[in-house]
Tab-separated table of C-alpha atoms in Angstrom:
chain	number	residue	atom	x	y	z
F	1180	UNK	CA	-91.222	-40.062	-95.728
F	1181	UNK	CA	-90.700	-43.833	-97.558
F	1182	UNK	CA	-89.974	-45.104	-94.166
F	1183	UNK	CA	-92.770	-43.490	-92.079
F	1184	UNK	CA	-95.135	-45.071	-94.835
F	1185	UNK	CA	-93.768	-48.163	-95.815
F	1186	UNK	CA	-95.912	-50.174	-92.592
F	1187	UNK	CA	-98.447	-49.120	-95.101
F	1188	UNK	CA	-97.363	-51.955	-97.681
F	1189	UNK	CA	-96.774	-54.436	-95.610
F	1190	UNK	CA	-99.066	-57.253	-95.142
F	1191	UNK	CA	-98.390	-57.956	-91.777
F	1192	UNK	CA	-99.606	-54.633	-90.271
F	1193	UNK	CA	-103.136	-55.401	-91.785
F	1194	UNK	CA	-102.893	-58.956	-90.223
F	1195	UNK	CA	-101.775	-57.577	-87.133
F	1196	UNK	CA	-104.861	-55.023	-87.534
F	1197	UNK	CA	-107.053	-57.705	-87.879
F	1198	UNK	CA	-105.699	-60.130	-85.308
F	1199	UNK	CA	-106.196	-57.081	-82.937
F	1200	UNK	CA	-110.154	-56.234	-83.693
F	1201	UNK	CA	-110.962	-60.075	-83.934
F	1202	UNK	CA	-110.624	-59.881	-79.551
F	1203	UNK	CA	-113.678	-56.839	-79.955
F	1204	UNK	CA	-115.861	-59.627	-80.874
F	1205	UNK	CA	-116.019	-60.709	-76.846
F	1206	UNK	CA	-117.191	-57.513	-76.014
F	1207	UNK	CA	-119.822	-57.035	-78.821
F	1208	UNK	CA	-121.712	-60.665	-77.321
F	1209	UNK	CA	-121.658	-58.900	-73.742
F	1210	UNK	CA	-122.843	-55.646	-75.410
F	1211	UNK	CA	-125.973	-57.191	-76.625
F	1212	UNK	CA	-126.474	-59.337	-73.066
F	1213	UNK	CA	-125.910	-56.663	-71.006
F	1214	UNK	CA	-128.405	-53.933	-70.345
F	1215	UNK	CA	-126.670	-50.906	-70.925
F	1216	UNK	CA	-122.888	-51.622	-72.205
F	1217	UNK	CA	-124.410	-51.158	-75.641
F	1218	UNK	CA	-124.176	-47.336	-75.619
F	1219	UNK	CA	-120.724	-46.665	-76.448
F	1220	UNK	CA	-121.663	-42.995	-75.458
F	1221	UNK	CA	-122.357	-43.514	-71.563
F	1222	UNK	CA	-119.588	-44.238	-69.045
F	1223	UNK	CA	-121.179	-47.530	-68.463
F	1224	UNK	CA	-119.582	-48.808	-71.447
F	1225	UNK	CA	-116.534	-48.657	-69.369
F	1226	UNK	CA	-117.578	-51.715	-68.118
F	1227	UNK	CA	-117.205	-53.616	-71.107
F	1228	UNK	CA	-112.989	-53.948	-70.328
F	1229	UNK	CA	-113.808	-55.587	-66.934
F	1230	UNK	CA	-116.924	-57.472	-67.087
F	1231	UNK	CA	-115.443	-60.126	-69.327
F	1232	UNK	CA	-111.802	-60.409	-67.873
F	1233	UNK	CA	-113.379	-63.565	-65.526
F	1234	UNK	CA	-114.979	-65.163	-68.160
F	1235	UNK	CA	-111.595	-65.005	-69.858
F	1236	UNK	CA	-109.297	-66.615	-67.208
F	1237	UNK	CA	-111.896	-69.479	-66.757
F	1238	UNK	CA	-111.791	-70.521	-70.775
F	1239	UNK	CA	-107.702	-70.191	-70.685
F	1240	UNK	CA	-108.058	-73.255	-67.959
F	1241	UNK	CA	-109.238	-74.832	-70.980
F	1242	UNK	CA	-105.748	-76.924	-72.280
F	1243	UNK	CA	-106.745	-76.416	-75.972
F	1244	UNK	CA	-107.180	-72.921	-75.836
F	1245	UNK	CA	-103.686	-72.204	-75.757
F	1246	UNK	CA	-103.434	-74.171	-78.481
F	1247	UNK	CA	-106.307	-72.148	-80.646
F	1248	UNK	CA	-104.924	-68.605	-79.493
F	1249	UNK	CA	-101.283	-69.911	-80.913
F	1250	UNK	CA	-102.413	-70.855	-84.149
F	1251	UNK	CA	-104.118	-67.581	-84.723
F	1252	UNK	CA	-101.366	-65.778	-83.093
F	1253	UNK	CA	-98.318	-67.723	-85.638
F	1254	UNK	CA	-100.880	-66.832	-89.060
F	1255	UNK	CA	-102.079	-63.233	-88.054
F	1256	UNK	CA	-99.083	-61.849	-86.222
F	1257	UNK	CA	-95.870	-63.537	-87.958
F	1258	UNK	CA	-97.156	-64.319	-91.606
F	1259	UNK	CA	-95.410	-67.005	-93.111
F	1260	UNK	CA	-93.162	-66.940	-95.830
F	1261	UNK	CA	-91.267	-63.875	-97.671
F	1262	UNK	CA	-91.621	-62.329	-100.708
F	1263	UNK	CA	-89.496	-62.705	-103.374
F	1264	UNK	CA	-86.961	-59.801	-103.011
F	1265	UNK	CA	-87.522	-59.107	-99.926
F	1266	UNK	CA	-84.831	-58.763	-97.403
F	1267	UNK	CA	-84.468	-61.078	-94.709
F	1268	UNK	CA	-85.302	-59.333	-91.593
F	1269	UNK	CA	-88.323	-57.622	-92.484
F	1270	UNK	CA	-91.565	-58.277	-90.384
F	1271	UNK	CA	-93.254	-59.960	-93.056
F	1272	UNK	CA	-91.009	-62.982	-92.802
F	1273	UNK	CA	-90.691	-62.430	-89.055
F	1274	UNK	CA	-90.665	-66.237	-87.160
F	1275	UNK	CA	-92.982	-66.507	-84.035
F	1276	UNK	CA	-89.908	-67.940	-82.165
F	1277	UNK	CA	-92.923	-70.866	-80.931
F	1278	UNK	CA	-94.765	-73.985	-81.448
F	1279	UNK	CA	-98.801	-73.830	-80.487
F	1280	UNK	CA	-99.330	-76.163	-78.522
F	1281	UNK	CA	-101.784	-77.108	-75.788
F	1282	UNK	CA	-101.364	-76.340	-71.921
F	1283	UNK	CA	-99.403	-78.501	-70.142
F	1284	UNK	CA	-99.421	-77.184	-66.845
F	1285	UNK	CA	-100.539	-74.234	-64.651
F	1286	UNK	CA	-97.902	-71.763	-65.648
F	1287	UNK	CA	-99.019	-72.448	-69.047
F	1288	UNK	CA	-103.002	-71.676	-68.156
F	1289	UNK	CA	-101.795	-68.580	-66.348
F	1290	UNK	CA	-100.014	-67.181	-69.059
F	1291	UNK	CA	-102.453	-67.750	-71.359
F	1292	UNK	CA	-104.992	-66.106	-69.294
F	1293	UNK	CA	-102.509	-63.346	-68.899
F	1294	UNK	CA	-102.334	-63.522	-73.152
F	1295	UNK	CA	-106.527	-63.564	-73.154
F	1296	UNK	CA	-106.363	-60.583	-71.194
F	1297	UNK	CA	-103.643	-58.541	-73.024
F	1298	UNK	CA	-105.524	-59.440	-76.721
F	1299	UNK	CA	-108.959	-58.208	-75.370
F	1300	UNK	CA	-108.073	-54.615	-73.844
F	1301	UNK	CA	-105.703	-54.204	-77.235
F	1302	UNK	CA	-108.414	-55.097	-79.485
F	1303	UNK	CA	-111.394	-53.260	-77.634
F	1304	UNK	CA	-109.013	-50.261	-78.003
F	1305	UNK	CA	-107.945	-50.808	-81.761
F	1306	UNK	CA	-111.252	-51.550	-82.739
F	1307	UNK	CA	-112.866	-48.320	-80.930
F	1308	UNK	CA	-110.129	-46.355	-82.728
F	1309	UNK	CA	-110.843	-47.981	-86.331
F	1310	UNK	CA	-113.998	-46.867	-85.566
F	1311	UNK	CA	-113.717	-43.104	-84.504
F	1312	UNK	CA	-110.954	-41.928	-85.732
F	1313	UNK	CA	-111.406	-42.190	-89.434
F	1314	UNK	CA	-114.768	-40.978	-88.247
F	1315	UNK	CA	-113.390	-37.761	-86.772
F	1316	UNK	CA	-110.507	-37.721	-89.716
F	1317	UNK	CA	-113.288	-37.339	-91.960
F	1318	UNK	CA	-115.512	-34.773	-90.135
F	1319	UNK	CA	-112.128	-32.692	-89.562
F	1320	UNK	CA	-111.025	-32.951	-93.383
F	1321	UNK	CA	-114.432	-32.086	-94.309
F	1322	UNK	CA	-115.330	-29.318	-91.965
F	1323	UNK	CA	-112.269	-27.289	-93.567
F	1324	UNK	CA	-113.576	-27.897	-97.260
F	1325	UNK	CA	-117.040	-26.033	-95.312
F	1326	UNK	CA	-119.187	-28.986	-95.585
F	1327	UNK	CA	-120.673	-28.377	-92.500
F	1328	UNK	CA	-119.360	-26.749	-88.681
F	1329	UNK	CA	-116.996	-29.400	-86.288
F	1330	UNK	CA	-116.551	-28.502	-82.740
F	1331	UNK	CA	-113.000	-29.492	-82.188
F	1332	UNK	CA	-111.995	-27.721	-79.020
F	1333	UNK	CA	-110.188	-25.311	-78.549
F	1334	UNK	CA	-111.327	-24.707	-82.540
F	1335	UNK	CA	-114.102	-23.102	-83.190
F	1336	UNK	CA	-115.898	-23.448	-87.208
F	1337	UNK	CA	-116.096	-20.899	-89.351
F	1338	UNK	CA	-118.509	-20.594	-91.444
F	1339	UNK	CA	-117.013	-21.510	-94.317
F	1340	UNK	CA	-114.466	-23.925	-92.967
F	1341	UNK	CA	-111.071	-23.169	-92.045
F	1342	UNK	CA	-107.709	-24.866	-93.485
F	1343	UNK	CA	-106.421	-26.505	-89.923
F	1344	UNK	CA	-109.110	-28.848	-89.649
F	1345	UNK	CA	-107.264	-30.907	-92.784
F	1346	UNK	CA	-104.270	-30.619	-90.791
F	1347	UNK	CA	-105.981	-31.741	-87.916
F	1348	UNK	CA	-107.669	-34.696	-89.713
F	1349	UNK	CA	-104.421	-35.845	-91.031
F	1350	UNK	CA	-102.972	-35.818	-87.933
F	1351	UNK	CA	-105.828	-37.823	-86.018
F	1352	UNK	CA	-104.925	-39.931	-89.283
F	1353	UNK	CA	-101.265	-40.621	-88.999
F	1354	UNK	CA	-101.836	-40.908	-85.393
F	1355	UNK	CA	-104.226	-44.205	-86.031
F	1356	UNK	CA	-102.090	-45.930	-88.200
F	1357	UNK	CA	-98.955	-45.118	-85.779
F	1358	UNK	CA	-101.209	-46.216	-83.134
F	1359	UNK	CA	-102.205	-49.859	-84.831
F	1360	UNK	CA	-98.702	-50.242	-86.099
F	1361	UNK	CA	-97.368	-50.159	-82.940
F	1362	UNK	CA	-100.085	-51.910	-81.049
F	1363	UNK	CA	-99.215	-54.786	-83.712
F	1364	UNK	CA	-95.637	-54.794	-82.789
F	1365	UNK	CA	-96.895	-55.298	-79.071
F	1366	UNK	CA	-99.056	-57.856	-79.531
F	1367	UNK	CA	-96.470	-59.943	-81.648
F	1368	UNK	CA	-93.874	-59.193	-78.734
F	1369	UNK	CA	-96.524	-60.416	-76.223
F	1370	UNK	CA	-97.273	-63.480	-78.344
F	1371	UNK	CA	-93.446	-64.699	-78.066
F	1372	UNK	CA	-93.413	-64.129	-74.195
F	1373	UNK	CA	-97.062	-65.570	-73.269
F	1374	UNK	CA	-97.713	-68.126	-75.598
F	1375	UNK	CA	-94.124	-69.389	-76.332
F	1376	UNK	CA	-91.911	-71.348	-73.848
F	1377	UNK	CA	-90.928	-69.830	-70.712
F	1378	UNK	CA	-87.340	-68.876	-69.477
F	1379	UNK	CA	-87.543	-72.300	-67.634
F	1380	UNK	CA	-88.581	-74.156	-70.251
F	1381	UNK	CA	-86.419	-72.678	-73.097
F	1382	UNK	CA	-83.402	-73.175	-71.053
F	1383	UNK	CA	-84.522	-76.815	-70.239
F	1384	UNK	CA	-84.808	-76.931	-74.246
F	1385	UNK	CA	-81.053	-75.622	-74.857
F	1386	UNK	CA	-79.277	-78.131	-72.428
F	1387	UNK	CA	-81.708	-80.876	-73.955
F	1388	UNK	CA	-80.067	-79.706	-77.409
F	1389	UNK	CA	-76.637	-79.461	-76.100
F	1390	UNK	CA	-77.011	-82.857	-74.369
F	1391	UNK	CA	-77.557	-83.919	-77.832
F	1392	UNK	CA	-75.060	-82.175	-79.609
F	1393	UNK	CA	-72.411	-83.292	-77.280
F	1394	UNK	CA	-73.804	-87.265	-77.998
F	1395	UNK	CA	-73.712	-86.879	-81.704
F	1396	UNK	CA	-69.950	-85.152	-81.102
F	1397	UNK	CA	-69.051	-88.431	-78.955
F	1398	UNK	CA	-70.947	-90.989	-81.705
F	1399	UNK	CA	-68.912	-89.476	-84.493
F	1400	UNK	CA	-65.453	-90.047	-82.701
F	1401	UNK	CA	-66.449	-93.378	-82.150
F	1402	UNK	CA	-67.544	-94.193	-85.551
F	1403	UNK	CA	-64.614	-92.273	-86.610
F	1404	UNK	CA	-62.232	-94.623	-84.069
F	1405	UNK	CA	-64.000	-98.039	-85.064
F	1406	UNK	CA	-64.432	-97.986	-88.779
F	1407	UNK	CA	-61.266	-96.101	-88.830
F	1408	UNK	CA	-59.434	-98.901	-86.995
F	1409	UNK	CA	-61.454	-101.584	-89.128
F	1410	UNK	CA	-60.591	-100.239	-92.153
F	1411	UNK	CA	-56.615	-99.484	-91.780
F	1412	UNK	CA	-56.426	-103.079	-90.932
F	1413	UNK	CA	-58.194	-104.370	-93.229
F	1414	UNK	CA	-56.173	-102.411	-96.161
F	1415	UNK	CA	-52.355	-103.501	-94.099
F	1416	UNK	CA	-53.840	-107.025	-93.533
F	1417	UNK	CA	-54.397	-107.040	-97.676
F	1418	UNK	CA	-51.706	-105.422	-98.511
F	1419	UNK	CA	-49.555	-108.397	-96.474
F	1420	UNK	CA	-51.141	-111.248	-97.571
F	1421	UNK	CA	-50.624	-110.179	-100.920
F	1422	UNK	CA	-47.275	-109.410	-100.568
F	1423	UNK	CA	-46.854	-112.424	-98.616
F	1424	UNK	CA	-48.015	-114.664	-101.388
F	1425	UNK	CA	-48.252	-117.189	-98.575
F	1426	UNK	CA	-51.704	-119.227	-98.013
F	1427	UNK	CA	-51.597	-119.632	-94.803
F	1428	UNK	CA	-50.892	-116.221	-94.331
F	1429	UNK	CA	-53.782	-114.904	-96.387
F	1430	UNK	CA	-55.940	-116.961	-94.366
F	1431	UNK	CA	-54.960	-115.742	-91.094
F	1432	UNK	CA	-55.036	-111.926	-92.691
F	1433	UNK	CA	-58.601	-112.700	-93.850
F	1434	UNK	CA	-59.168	-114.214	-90.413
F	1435	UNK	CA	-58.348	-111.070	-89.067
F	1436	UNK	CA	-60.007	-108.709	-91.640
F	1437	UNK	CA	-63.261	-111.220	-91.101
F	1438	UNK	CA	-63.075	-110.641	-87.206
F	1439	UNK	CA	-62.420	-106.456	-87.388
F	1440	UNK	CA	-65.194	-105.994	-90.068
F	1441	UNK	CA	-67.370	-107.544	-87.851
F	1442	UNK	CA	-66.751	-105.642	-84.972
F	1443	UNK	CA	-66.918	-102.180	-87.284
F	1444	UNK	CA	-70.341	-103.421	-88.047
F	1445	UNK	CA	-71.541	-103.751	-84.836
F	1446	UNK	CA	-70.463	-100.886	-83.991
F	1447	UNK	CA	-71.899	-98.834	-86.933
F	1448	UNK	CA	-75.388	-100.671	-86.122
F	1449	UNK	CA	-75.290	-99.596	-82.873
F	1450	UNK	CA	-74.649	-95.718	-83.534
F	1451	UNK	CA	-76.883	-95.747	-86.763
F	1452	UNK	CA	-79.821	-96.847	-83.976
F	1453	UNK	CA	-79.237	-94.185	-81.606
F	1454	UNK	CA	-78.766	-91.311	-84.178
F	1455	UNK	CA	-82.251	-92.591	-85.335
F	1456	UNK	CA	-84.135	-93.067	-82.595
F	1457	UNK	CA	-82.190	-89.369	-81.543
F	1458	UNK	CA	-81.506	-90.804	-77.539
F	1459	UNK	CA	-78.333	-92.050	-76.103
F	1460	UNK	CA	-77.602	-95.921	-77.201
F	1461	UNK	CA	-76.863	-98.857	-74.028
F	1462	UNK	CA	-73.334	-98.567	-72.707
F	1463	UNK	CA	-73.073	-102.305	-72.158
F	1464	UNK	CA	-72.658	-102.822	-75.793
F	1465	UNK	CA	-69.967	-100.516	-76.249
F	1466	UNK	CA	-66.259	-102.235	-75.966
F	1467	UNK	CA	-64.397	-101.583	-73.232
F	1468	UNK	CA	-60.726	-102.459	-71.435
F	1469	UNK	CA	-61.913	-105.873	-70.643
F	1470	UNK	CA	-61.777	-106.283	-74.477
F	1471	UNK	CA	-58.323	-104.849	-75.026
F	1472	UNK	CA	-56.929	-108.213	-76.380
F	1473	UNK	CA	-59.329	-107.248	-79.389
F	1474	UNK	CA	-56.933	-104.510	-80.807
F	1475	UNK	CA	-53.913	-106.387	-79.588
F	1476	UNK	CA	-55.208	-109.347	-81.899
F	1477	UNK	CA	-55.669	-106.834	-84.683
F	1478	UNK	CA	-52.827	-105.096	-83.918
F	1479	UNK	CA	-50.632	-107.977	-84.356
F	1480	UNK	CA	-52.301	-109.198	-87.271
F	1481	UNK	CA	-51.380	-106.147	-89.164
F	1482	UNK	CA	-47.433	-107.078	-88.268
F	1483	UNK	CA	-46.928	-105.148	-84.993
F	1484	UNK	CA	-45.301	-106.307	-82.396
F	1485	UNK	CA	-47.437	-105.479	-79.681
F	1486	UNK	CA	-46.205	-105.974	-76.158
F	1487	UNK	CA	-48.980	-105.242	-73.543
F	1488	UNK	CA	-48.411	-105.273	-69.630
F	1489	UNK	CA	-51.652	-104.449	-67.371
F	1490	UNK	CA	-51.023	-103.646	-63.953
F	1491	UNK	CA	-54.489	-103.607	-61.937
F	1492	UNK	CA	-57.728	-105.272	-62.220
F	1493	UNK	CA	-59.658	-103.734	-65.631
F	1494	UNK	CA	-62.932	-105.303	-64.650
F	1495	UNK	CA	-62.245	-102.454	-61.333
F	1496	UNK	CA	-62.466	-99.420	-63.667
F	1497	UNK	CA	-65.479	-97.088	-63.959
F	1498	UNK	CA	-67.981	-98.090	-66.892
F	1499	UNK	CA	-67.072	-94.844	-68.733
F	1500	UNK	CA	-63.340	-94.710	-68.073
F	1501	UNK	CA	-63.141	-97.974	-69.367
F	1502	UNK	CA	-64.837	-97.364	-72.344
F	1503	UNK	CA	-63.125	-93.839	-73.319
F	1504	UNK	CA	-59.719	-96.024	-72.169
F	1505	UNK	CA	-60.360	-98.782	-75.000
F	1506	UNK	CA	-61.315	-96.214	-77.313
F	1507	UNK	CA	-57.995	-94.279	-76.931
F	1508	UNK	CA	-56.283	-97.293	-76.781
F	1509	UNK	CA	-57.886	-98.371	-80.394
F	1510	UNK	CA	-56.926	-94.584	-81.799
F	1511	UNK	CA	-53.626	-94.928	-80.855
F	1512	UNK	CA	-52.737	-98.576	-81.782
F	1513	UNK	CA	-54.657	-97.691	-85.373
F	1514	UNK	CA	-52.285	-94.862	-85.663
F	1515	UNK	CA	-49.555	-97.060	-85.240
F	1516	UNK	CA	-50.473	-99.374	-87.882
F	1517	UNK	CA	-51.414	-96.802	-90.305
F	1518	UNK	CA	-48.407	-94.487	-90.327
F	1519	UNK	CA	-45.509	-96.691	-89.019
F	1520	UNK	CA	-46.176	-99.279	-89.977
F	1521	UNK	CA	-44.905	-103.108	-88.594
F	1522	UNK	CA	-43.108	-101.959	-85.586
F	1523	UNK	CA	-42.639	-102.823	-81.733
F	1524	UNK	CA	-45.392	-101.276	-80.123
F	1525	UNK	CA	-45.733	-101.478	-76.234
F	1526	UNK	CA	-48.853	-100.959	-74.574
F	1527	UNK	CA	-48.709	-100.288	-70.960
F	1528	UNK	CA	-52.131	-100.028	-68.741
F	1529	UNK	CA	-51.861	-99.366	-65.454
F	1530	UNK	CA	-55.067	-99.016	-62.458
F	1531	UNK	CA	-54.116	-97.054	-59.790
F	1532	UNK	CA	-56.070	-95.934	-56.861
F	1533	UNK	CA	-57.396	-92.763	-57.970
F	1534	UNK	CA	-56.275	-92.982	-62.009
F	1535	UNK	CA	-56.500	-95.279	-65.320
F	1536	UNK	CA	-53.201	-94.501	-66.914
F	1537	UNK	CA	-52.707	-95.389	-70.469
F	1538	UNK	CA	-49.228	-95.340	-72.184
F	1539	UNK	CA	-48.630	-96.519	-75.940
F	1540	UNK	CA	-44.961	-96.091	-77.497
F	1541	UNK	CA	-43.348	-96.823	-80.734
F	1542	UNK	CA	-40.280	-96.328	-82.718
F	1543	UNK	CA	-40.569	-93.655	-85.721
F	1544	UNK	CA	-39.188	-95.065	-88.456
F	1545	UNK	CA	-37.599	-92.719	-91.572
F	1546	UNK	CA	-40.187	-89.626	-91.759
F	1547	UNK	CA	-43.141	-91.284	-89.835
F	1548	UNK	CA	-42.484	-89.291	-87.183
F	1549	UNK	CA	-43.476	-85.933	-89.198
F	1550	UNK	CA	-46.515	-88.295	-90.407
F	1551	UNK	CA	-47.961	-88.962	-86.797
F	1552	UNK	CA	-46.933	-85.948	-84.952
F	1553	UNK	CA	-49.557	-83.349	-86.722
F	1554	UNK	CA	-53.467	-82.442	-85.120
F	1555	UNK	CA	-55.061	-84.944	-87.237
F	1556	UNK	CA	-59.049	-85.686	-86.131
F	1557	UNK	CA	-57.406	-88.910	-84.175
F	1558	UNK	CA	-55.445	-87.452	-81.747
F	1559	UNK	CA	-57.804	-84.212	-81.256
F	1560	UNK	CA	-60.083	-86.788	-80.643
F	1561	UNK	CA	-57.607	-88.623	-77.832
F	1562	UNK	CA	-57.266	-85.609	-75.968
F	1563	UNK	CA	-60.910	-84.380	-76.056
F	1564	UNK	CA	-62.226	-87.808	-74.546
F	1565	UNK	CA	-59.874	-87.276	-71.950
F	1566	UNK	CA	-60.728	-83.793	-71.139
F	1567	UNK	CA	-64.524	-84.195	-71.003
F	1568	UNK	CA	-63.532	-86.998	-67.952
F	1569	UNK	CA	-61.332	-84.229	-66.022
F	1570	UNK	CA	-58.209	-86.275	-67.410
F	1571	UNK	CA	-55.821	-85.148	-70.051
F	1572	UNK	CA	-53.962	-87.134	-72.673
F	1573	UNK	CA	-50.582	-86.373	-74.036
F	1574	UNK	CA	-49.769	-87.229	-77.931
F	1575	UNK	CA	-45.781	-87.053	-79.320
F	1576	UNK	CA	-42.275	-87.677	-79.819
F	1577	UNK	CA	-41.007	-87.764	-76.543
F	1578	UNK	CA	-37.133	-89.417	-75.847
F	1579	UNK	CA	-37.025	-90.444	-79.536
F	1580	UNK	CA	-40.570	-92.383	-79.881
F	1581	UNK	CA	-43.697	-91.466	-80.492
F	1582	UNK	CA	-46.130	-91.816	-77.222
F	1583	UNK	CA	-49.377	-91.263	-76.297
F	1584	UNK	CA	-50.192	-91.544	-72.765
F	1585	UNK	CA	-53.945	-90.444	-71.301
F	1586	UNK	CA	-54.560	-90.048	-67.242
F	1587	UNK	CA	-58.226	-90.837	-66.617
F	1588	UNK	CA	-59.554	-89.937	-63.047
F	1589	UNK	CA	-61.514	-93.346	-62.211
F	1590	UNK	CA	-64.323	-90.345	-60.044
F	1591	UNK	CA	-65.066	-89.107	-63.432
């Protein structure tokens, strides 16, 4: 019994209610202009649910009534906010799953003239029901207490009333408020498909989201690979020149920190921009293989002995195989600075027809092995760039050093 009457305390079915008799208002202005419609009593009145349909399709032509109808439709039919203890879930805090907005193209006009339609045959129902049947509820309920006869076929009056007319008013009660509850529900359900975006368009909206997602996902490994790279050579360049105690030393280790920095910052600039103006940044700033003597400069500043040998023309390589290849490149040579420390490192690139191989080795020292060899961010990161361009990337101890080695298809 709670259930069946708790619609009753909610403030959306009255909204809802009212949303619903607002549309009666069309067909009480072509009630008084029309000879005849008036007389809700004669089978003319029938009329009223055609006559104005064409009159309705031309105004949803109209680009800002789409607009007006979705504004009513998000305050009347999805009520905003919840009350305080109220579950989530409930209709009251119900969202309208949609923006208003104006029509932007002829599947939008037809859909709202499809939404004009629905609205005015609901609410020319609803609002002839809110009118009779408390009406009749009222006659029944008070034909019983023998306040006067009601024909109610196949019921005849008694005299003095007769105890199933309350029952029968009741019923023609419930029946109303089951009736507007439910048309409610309808009409909300017919707001989200009419007046919200269309299959199309919502699935044009998802991609455009997970086209996004996937660029913030790429702008994080690179800020995570840069300033990552910047700063562990900035902290084993210190650390050296310190320990150095040498002045021309320091100088070339703040050369060094100087020229990485600077490069970090650039590179943080750069993502910063996009991630504000929310649209993917220029790929000719981005660093690619050309600039590979870049981390071999830092590299070496840092104390590694970095051997390099490049077999193929760089300047040959795709755009973003080139990029993704300096970027693993810089991972790799950062985590060779960071956990092992000054060590011969060899760096072999090699351009093949159909492949940009990359290959980075180095001895493991004592336990640096155990230190390099887990699924840290870095080397998740390695492989990932090389899966989204159809390559994959290898990261390990393999014949006593640690390698990574990435196979980029140069048709990706």
């Amino acid at each position: 019994m709670i259930a069946l009457l708790r619609p009753l305390t909610r403030a959306v079915t009255y909204t809802r209610w009212l949303h619903l008799v607002m549309a009666a208002v069309v067909a009480t202005v072509f009630a008084f202009v029309s000879p005849g419609l008036g007389n809700v009593n004669s089978p003319a009145a029938a009329w009223l649910l055609v006559v104005p349909l064409p009159f309705l399709v031309i105004a949803a032509m109209v680009p800002g009534v789409r607009l007006s109808e979705g504004m009513q439709a998000q305050l009347l039919l999805f009520p905003a906010g919840r009350p305080a203890g109220k579950p989530v879930g409930r209709p009251d805090a119900e969202p309208p799953h949609f923006t208003p907005a104006r029509s932007a193209s002829w599947a939008d006009r037809r859909r709202t003239a499809m939404w004009l339609i629905v609205r005015y045959e609901a609410g020319v129902a609803t609002a002839f029901l809110s009118v009779h049947a408390p009406t009749l509820a009222v006659r029944l309920i008070g034909g019983a207490a023998g306040s006067g006869p009601v024909r109610v076929p196949p019921w005849s009056p008694a005299p003095g009333g007769h105890w199933s007319y309350a029952v029968l008013g009741l019923l023609v009660a419930v029946l109303f408020v089951a009736f507007a509850v439910l048309a409610g529900e309808l009409q909300a359900r017919a707001a989200r498909a009419l007046l919200g975006p269309s299959a199309a368009e919502r699935l044009a909206a998802l991609e455009e989201r997970t086209e996004r997602l996937l660029e913030h996902n790429r702008l994080a490994r690179e800020l995570h690979d840069s300033v990552g790279h910047a700063l562990t050579v900035a902290v084993v360049q210190a650390g050296a020149a310190r320990a150095a105690g040498s002045p021309a030393f320091t100088e070339q280790a703040l050369a060094a920190i100087e020229e990485t920095g600077r490069h970090a910052l650039e590179d943080l600039e750069r993502v910063l921009a996009v991630l504000r103006e929310d649209a993917p940044g220029p790929a000719a700033g981005r660093p690619a293989l050309t600039d590979v003597e870049r981390l071999l400069t830092a590299a070496r500043g840092s104390g590694a002995e970095v051997t390099a040998d490049v077999t193929g023309a760089l300047e040959a390589v795709p755009g973003p195989v080139s990029r993704e290849g300096y970027r693993i490149a810089q991972e790799a040579l950062t985590n060779v600075v960071r956990h092992a420390g000054p060590v011969p490192v060899s760096l072999r690139i090699t351009v093949r027809a159909d492949a940009l191989e990359l290959d980075i080795r180095n001895p493991l020292p004592g336990a640096a092995g155990h230190a390099v060899s887990g699924g840290g961010s870095g080397l998740r990161g390695i492989r990932e760039r090389a899966a989204l361009l159809g390559g994959h990337a290898e990261t390990g101890v393999h014949e006593g050093v640690w390698r990574v080695r990435a196979v980029l298809p140069l048709g990706a």
